[in-house]
Coordinates of C-alpha atoms in Angstrom, one line a residue:
X1 CA 41.0 -31.2 38.2
X2 CA 38.9 -28.2 37.7
X3 CA 37.0 -27.6 34.3
X4 CA 38.9 -25.3 32.0
X5 CA 36.0 -22.8 32.2
X6 CA 37.2 -21.9 35.6
X7 CA 41.0 -21.9 34.9
X8 CA 41.8 -21.0 31.3
X9 CA 42.7 -17.4 30.3
X10 CA 39.5 -15.7 29.4
X11 CA 40.3 -14.6 25.8
X12 CA 41.7 -17.9 24.9
X13 CA 38.7 -19.7 26.6
X14 CA 36.1 -17.6 24.7
X15 CA 37.9 -18.0 21.4
X16 CA 38.5 -21.8 21.7
X17 CA 35.0 -22.4 22.8
X18 CA 33.4 -20.0 20.4
X19 CA 35.1 -20.9 17.2
X20 CA 33.7 -24.4 16.8
X21 CA 30.2 -23.1 17.6
X22 CA 30.6 -20.2 15.2
X23 CA 31.8 -22.5 12.4
X24 CA 28.9 -24.9 13.0
X25 CA 26.3 -22.2 13.0
X26 CA 27.8 -20.5 10.0
X27 CA 27.5 -23.8 8.2
X28 CA 23.9 -23.9 9.4
X29 CA 23.3 -20.5 7.9
X30 CA 25.0 -21.7 4.7
X31 CA 22.7 -24.6 4.2
X32 CA 19.6 -22.3 4.9
X33 CA 20.8 -20.1 2.0
X34 CA 21.6 -22.9 -0.3
X35 CA 18.2 -24.5 0.4
X36 CA 16.5 -21.3 -0.7
X37 CA 18.8 -20.9 -3.7
X38 CA 17.8 -24.3 -5.0
X39 CA 14.1 -23.7 -4.2
X40 CA 14.3 -20.3 -5.9
X41 CA 15.3 -22.2 -9.1
X42 CA 12.1 -24.2 -9.0
X43 CA 9.8 -21.2 -9.2
X44 CA 9.1 -17.9 -7.5
X45 CA 6.0 -19.6 -6.0
X46 CA 8.1 -22.3 -4.5
X47 CA 10.4 -19.7 -2.8
X48 CA 7.3 -17.9 -1.6
X49 CA 5.9 -21.1 -0.1
X50 CA 9.1 -22.0 1.8
X51 CA 9.4 -18.3 2.9
X52 CA 5.9 -18.5 4.4
X53 CA 6.8 -21.7 6.3
X54 CA 10.1 -20.4 7.6
X55 CA 8.7 -18.8 10.8
X56 CA 7.4 -22.2 12.0
X57 CA 10.9 -23.7 11.5
X58 CA 12.3 -20.7 13.4
X59 CA 9.8 -21.3 16.2
X60 CA 10.9 -25.0 16.5
X61 CA 14.5 -24.0 16.6
X62 CA 13.6 -21.3 19.2
X63 CA 11.9 -23.8 21.5
X64 CA 14.8 -26.3 21.1
X65 CA 17.5 -23.6 21.7
X66 CA 15.6 -21.7 24.4
X67 CA 15.0 -24.9 26.4
X68 CA 18.7 -25.6 25.7
X69 CA 19.6 -22.3 27.3
X70 CA 17.9 -23.4 30.6
X71 CA 19.7 -26.8 30.4
X72 CA 23.0 -25.2 29.6
X73 CA 22.9 -22.6 32.4
X74 CA 21.6 -25.1 35.0
X75 CA 24.0 -27.9 34.0
X76 CA 27.1 -25.6 33.9
X77 CA 26.3 -24.1 37.3
X78 CA 26.0 -27.6 38.9
X79 CA 29.3 -28.6 37.3
X80 CA 30.9 -25.4 38.8
X81 CA 29.5 -26.3 42.2
X82 CA 30.7 -30.0 41.8
X83 CA 27.2 -31.4 42.1
X84 CA 27.6 -34.3 39.6
X85 CA 24.4 -36.2 40.2
X86 CA 22.3 -33.1 39.8
X87 CA 24.1 -32.3 36.6
X88 CA 23.4 -35.8 35.2
X89 CA 19.6 -35.4 36.1
X90 CA 19.5 -32.0 34.3
X91 CA 20.9 -33.6 31.2
X92 CA 18.4 -36.5 31.3
X93 CA 15.6 -34.0 31.7
X94 CA 16.8 -32.2 28.7
X95 CA 16.2 -35.2 26.6
X96 CA 12.8 -35.7 28.1
X97 CA 11.8 -32.1 27.2
X98 CA 13.1 -32.6 23.7
X99 CA 10.8 -35.5 23.0
X100 CA 7.9 -33.6 24.5
X101 CA 8.5 -30.6 22.2
X102 CA 8.8 -32.8 19.1
X103 CA 5.4 -34.3 19.8
X104 CA 3.7 -30.9 20.1
X105 CA 5.2 -29.6 16.8
X106 CA 4.3 -32.8 15.0
X107 CA 0.7 -32.3 16.0
X108 CA 0.8 -28.7 14.9
X109 CA 2.2 -29.6 11.5
X110 CA -0.3 -32.4 11.0
X111 CA -3.5 -30.5 11.9
X112 CA -2.8 -26.8 11.4
X113 CA -0.5 -26.3 8.3
X114 CA -3.3 -25.2 6.0
X115 CA -4.8 -22.7 8.4
X116 CA -1.4 -21.2 9.0
X117 CA -0.6 -20.7 5.4
X118 CA -4.0 -19.4 4.5
X119 CA -3.3 -16.4 6.8
X120 CA -0.8 -15.1 4.1
X121 CA -1.9 -16.4 0.7
X122 CA -4.9 -17.3 -1.3
X123 CA -2.9 -19.0 -4.0
X124 CA -3.7 -22.7 -4.0
X125 CA -0.3 -23.5 -5.6
X126 CA 1.7 -21.8 -2.9
X127 CA -0.6 -23.2 -0.1
X128 CA -0.3 -26.8 -1.3
X129 CA 3.5 -26.5 -1.6
X130 CA 3.7 -24.9 1.8
X131 CA 1.6 -27.6 3.4
X132 CA 3.8 -30.4 2.0
X133 CA 7.0 -28.6 3.1
X134 CA 5.6 -27.7 6.6
X135 CA 4.3 -31.2 7.4
X136 CA 7.6 -33.0 6.6
X137 CA 9.6 -30.5 8.7
X138 CA 7.3 -30.7 11.7
X139 CA 6.3 -34.4 11.8
X140 CA 9.9 -35.5 11.5
X141 CA 11.4 -32.7 13.7
X142 CA 12.5 -35.1 16.5
X143 CA 16.0 -34.9 14.9
X144 CA 16.4 -31.1 15.5
X145 CA 15.1 -31.2 19.0
X146 CA 17.3 -34.0 20.2
X147 CA 20.3 -32.8 18.3
X148 CA 20.2 -29.3 19.8
X149 CA 19.8 -30.9 23.3
X150 CA 23.0 -32.8 22.9
X151 CA 24.8 -29.8 21.6
X152 CA 23.8 -27.8 24.7
X153 CA 25.0 -30.7 26.9
X154 CA 28.4 -30.6 25.2
X155 CA 28.6 -26.8 25.4
X156 CA 27.9 -27.0 29.2
X157 CA 31.0 -29.1 29.7
X158 CA 33.2 -27.0 27.4
X159 CA 33.4 -29.6 24.6
X160 CA 32.3 -27.2 21.8
X161 CA 34.4 -28.8 19.1
X162 CA 31.9 -31.6 18.8
X163 CA 29.1 -29.1 18.0
X164 CA 31.0 -28.1 14.9
X165 CA 31.3 -31.8 13.8
X166 CA 27.6 -32.5 14.5
X167 CA 26.1 -29.5 12.7
X168 CA 28.8 -29.5 10.0
X169 CA 28.0 -33.1 9.0
X170 CA 24.2 -32.5 9.2
X171 CA 24.5 -29.4 7.0
X172 CA 26.7 -31.1 4.4
X173 CA 24.2 -34.0 4.1
X174 CA 21.5 -31.5 3.6
X175 CA 23.4 -29.6 1.0
X176 CA 24.2 -32.8 -0.9
X177 CA 20.7 -34.2 -0.8
X178 CA 19.0 -30.9 -1.8
X179 CA 19.4 -31.0 -5.5
X180 CA 19.0 -34.8 -5.6
X181 CA 15.5 -34.6 -4.0
X182 CA 14.5 -31.2 -5.3
X183 CA 15.3 -31.7 -9.0
X184 CA 15.3 -35.5 -9.2
X185 CA 18.6 -37.2 -9.7
X186 CA 19.9 -40.8 -9.6
X187 CA 16.5 -42.0 -10.9
X188 CA 14.6 -40.3 -8.1
X189 CA 11.6 -38.2 -9.0
X190 CA 11.7 -34.4 -8.8
X191 CA 10.0 -33.5 -5.5
X192 CA 10.4 -29.7 -5.4
X193 CA 9.8 -28.2 -2.0
X194 CA 8.9 -31.5 -0.5
X195 CA 12.4 -32.7 -1.5
X196 CA 13.9 -29.7 0.2
X197 CA 12.0 -30.6 3.4
X198 CA 13.1 -34.2 3.2
X199 CA 16.7 -33.2 2.7
X200 CA 16.5 -31.0 5.8
X201 CA 15.1 -33.6 8.2
X202 CA 17.5 -36.3 7.0
X203 CA 20.4 -33.9 7.8
X204 CA 18.9 -33.3 11.2
X205 CA 18.4 -36.9 12.0
X206 CA 21.9 -37.8 11.0
X207 CA 23.3 -35.0 13.1
X208 CA 21.2 -36.2 16.1
X209 CA 22.6 -39.7 15.8
X210 CA 26.2 -38.4 15.7
X211 CA 25.5 -36.3 18.8
X212 CA 24.2 -39.3 20.7
X213 CA 27.3 -41.3 19.9
X214 CA 29.7 -38.5 20.6
X215 CA 28.1 -37.7 24.0
X216 CA 28.2 -41.3 25.1
X217 CA 31.8 -41.9 24.0
X218 CA 33.6 -38.6 24.5
X219 CA 31.8 -36.4 27.1
X220 CA 32.9 -37.8 30.4
X221 CA 31.7 -34.9 32.6
X222 CA 28.0 -36.0 32.3
X223 CA 26.5 -39.4 32.4
X224 CA 23.0 -39.9 31.1
X225 CA 21.1 -43.0 32.3
X226 CA 17.6 -43.7 31.3
X227 CA 17.3 -46.3 34.1
X228 CA 18.1 -43.7 36.7
X229 CA 15.8 -41.1 35.3
X230 CA 12.8 -39.9 37.2
X231 CA 10.8 -36.7 36.5
X232 CA 11.8 -34.0 38.9
X233 CA 9.4 -31.0 38.9
X234 CA 12.0 -28.8 40.5
X235 CA 14.5 -29.3 37.7
X236 CA 11.8 -28.8 35.1
X237 CA 10.8 -25.6 36.7
X238 CA 14.3 -24.2 36.9
X239 CA 15.0 -25.2 33.3
X240 CA 12.0 -23.4 32.1
X241 CA 12.3 -20.4 34.4
X242 CA 15.5 -19.7 32.4
X243 CA 14.4 -21.3 29.2
X244 CA 10.9 -19.8 28.7
X245 CA 12.3 -16.3 28.4
X246 CA 14.9 -17.6 26.0
X247 CA 12.3 -19.5 24.0
X248 CA 10.2 -16.3 23.9
X249 CA 13.2 -14.3 22.8
X250 CA 14.0 -16.5 19.9
X251 CA 10.3 -17.1 19.1
X252 CA 9.8 -13.4 18.9
X253 CA 11.8 -13.3 15.8
X254 CA 9.4 -15.8 14.3
X255 CA 6.4 -13.8 15.3
X256 CA 8.0 -10.6 14.1
X257 CA 8.6 -12.3 10.7
X258 CA 4.9 -13.3 10.5
X259 CA 3.7 -9.8 11.2
X260 CA 6.4 -8.3 9.0
X261 CA 5.0 -10.6 6.2
X262 CA 1.6 -9.3 6.9
X263 CA 2.8 -5.7 6.5
X264 CA 5.0 -6.4 3.5
X265 CA 2.5 -8.5 1.5
X266 CA 0.3 -5.4 1.2
X267 CA 3.1 -4.1 -1.2
X268 CA 3.9 -7.4 -2.9
X269 CA 4.8 -11.0 -2.4
X270 CA 8.2 -10.0 -3.7
X271 CA 8.7 -7.8 -0.7
X272 CA 8.0 -10.8 1.5
X273 CA 10.6 -12.9 -0.4
X274 CA 13.1 -10.0 0.0
X275 CA 12.7 -10.0 3.7
X276 CA 13.1 -13.8 3.9
X277 CA 16.3 -13.5 1.8
X278 CA 17.6 -10.7 4.0
X279 CA 17.0 -12.8 7.2
X280 CA 18.9 -15.8 5.7
X281 CA 21.8 -13.6 4.6
X282 CA 22.1 -11.8 7.9
X283 CA 22.4 -15.2 9.6
X284 CA 26.0 -15.3 8.4
X285 CA 26.7 -12.3 10.5
X286 CA 24.3 -12.9 13.5
X287 CA 25.1 -16.6 13.7
X288 CA 28.8 -15.8 14.4
X289 CA 27.8 -13.6 17.4
X290 CA 25.1 -16.1 18.5
X291 CA 27.9 -18.9 18.4
X292 CA 30.0 -16.8 20.7
X293 CA 27.1 -16.1 23.0
X294 CA 26.4 -19.9 23.2
X295 CA 30.0 -20.3 24.5
X296 CA 29.7 -17.2 26.8
X297 CA 26.5 -18.6 28.6
X298 CA 28.3 -21.6 30.2
X299 CA 31.5 -19.7 30.9
X300 CA 29.6 -17.0 32.8
X301 CA 27.3 -19.6 34.5
X302 CA 30.2 -21.8 35.6
X303 CA 32.3 -18.9 37.0
X304 CA 29.2 -17.5 38.7
X305 CA 28.7 -20.9 40.4
X306 CA 32.4 -21.0 41.3
X307 CA 32.1 -17.3 42.5
X308 CA 34.9 -16.1 40.2
X309 CA 33.6 -12.7 39.5
X310 CA 36.6 -11.1 37.9
X311 CA 36.6 -13.8 35.2
X312 CA 32.9 -12.9 34.5
X313 CA 33.9 -9.2 34.0
X314 CA 36.6 -10.0 31.6
X315 CA 34.3 -12.4 29.7
X316 CA 31.7 -9.7 29.1
X317 CA 34.1 -7.0 28.0
X318 CA 35.9 -9.2 25.5
X319 CA 32.6 -10.6 24.1
X320 CA 31.3 -7.1 23.4
X321 CA 34.6 -6.3 21.6
X322 CA 34.4 -9.4 19.4
X323 CA 30.7 -8.8 18.7
X324 CA 31.5 -5.3 17.5
X325 CA 34.2 -6.5 15.2
X326 CA 32.0 -9.2 13.6
X327 CA 29.0 -6.9 13.2
X328 CA 31.2 -4.2 11.6
X329 CA 32.5 -6.7 9.0
X330 CA 28.9 -7.7 8.3
X331 CA 27.8 -4.1 7.8
X332 CA 30.6 -3.6 5.3
X333 CA 29.6 -6.6 3.2
X334 CA 25.9 -5.6 3.0
X335 CA 26.8 -2.0 2.2
X336 CA 29.3 -2.8 -0.6
X337 CA 27.8 -6.0 -2.2
X338 CA 23.9 -5.9 -1.9
X339 CA 23.4 -6.6 -5.6
X340 CA 25.8 -9.6 -5.7
X341 CA 24.1 -11.1 -2.5
X342 CA 20.6 -10.8 -4.1
X343 CA 21.8 -12.3 -7.3
X344 CA 22.4 -15.6 -5.3
X345 CA 18.6 -15.9 -5.3
X346 CA 18.1 -15.2 -9.1
X347 CA 16.9 -11.7 -8.2
X348 CA 15.1 -9.9 -11.0
X349 CA 14.8 -6.0 -11.4
X350 CA 11.8 -5.8 -9.1
X351 CA 13.5 -7.7 -6.3
X352 CA 16.7 -5.7 -6.7
X353 CA 14.7 -2.4 -6.4
X354 CA 13.4 -3.5 -3.1
X355 CA 16.3 -5.6 -1.8
X356 CA 19.3 -3.3 -2.3
X357 CA 18.0 -0.3 -0.2
X358 CA 16.7 -2.9 2.4
X359 CA 20.1 -4.6 2.8
X360 CA 22.0 -1.4 3.0
X361 CA 19.7 0.4 5.5
X362 CA 19.1 -2.6 7.9
X363 CA 22.9 -3.4 8.0
X364 CA 23.5 -0.1 9.7
X365 CA 21.8 -1.5 12.8
X366 CA 24.1 -4.6 13.1
X367 CA 26.7 -3.0 15.5
X368 CA 24.0 -2.0 18.0
X369 CA 22.2 -5.3 17.7
X370 CA 25.5 -7.1 18.6
X371 CA 25.8 -5.2 21.8
X372 CA 22.2 -6.1 22.9
X373 CA 22.7 -9.8 21.9
X374 CA 25.8 -10.1 24.2
X375 CA 24.0 -8.4 27.0
X376 CA 21.1 -10.7 26.7
X377 CA 23.2 -13.8 27.0
X378 CA 24.9 -12.4 30.2
X379 CA 21.5 -11.8 31.7
X380 CA 20.5 -15.5 30.9
X381 CA 23.7 -16.9 32.3
X382 CA 23.3 -14.9 35.6
X383 CA 19.8 -16.1 36.1
X384 CA 18.0 -12.9 35.2
X385 CA 16.3 -13.8 31.9
X386 CA 13.6 -11.2 32.4
X387 CA 16.1 -8.5 31.3
X388 CA 16.8 -10.4 28.2
X389 CA 13.1 -10.8 27.5
X390 CA 12.6 -7.0 27.9
X391 CA 15.4 -6.1 25.4
X392 CA 14.3 -8.8 22.9
X393 CA 10.6 -7.7 23.1
X394 CA 11.6 -4.2 22.3
X395 CA 14.0 -5.2 19.5
X396 CA 11.6 -7.6 17.7
X397 CA 8.1 -6.5 18.5
X398 CA 7.1 -3.6 20.8
X399 CA 9.3 -0.9 19.2
X400 CA 10.2 -2.4 15.8
X401 CA 6.9 -3.4 14.4
X402 CA 5.0 -0.2 15.0
X403 CA 7.9 1.8 13.6
X404 CA 7.9 -0.5 10.4
X405 CA 4.1 0.0 10.0
X406 CA 4.3 3.8 10.6
X407 CA 7.2 4.3 8.2
X408 CA 5.8 2.1 5.5
X409 CA 2.4 3.8 5.7
X410 CA 3.8 7.3 5.8
X411 CA 6.9 7.1 3.5
X412 CA 6.6 3.8 1.5
X413 CA 8.3 0.5 1.5
X414 CA 11.8 1.6 1.0
X415 CA 11.8 3.9 4.0
X416 CA 10.4 1.3 6.5
X417 CA 13.7 -0.3 6.9
X418 CA 15.0 2.6 9.0
X419 CA 12.9 1.2 11.8
X420 CA 15.6 -1.4 12.3
X421 CA 18.3 1.1 13.0
X422 CA 16.2 3.3 15.3
X423 CA 15.1 0.3 17.3
X424 CA 18.6 -1.2 17.7
X425 CA 20.1 2.2 18.9
X426 CA 17.4 2.5 21.6
X427 CA 17.8 -1.2 22.7
X428 CA 21.6 -1.1 22.9
X429 CA 21.4 1.9 25.2
X430 CA 18.9 0.1 27.4
X431 CA 21.1 -3.0 27.4
X432 CA 24.0 -1.0 28.8
X433 CA 21.8 0.4 31.5
X434 CA 20.5 -3.0 32.6
X435 CA 24.0 -4.6 32.4
X436 CA 25.3 -2.0 34.8
X437 CA 22.4 -2.6 37.1
X438 CA 22.8 -6.4 37.2
X439 CA 26.6 -6.0 37.8
X440 CA 25.8 -4.0 40.9
X441 CA 23.2 -6.4 42.1
X442 CA 24.9 -9.7 41.5
X443 CA 28.6 -9.1 40.7

């Protein structure tokens, strides 16, 4: 019997596959926000330390998710082509790459944490807290790499409900452990930012273990066998031919954050904290669209492998519509309730003065960003990741950062946020042009 990705009605398929991923990613966004809320109650220095480390965490997730995009697209295509043995080998190679990625970041955290943090701060208190936080999150990061790999394997087979279970349990564990480790409860010492890091990695490791069990017991479309595994350079090349642009696309946000911090710190460390808070708040909106896109990639890849082009057309149109609705809701929330959102992080008068205009101005770009995000996922699914990389480079680096620097230099901090709206309008227009081009070439 054919997989549901080739037979189920498109709207129903996208919704049923997207909702579990959306919910799980929204839970992830929730625990990121709660993590920062608890840390903010330790001290403003603690929040600054965690904010400075956040780009490294983003890069780790970018590498895991970007590699997962290559695994996802390749695995879904082989399943669509009924090539079971090749699909099994792709899944096994996914686990191999996860272990390799963990080792790299563990070494980075162990040897380069201090050098990284000294790029942004000379405060010894902030640097020491940041080193402690960063080392725990990197050295014990095997949980997040393996967990995300199993999530992508499940997505490739259409079993997205398990993603919600895995991430949901991991996030709940993190949220429960945060105050226990940060403030010291049940006779444990108060560990501050180190406690926040420990809570994070425990949640990731538990999610990883649940993912392993569910995949072995419930996901019948793919069988992973360590005994049959042998390194296949062709599989690795294809995974990373698709995955590297996806890694770069998601890493670009991290590098953008680093450079944004360099620009904003010239005004104040509060401005850096505001941007970190904004990013974590907007995850509630963007994660919903990303969740849908994570379902869209295997749907488009499967139907491309099965040569069902009309289903691909319908998937693209419906996904853009849903993205616009989600982003429109997000814009309304940021426009109407910026003060209440900032109060979640104990915002004082200075932070409100910077944060309120920032949230209101940047949120005007959400609708255009959603269009670009859907288009980029389609490019990845159809094996044209270069287009995704072009759009993402423009959105996060090439166009955005020079505009931020120019507007902040010429007009001040509160006017630099308009760079986000200008950038997203230009990139949405480019995404439409490239989408029409690839439809003529491939579809």
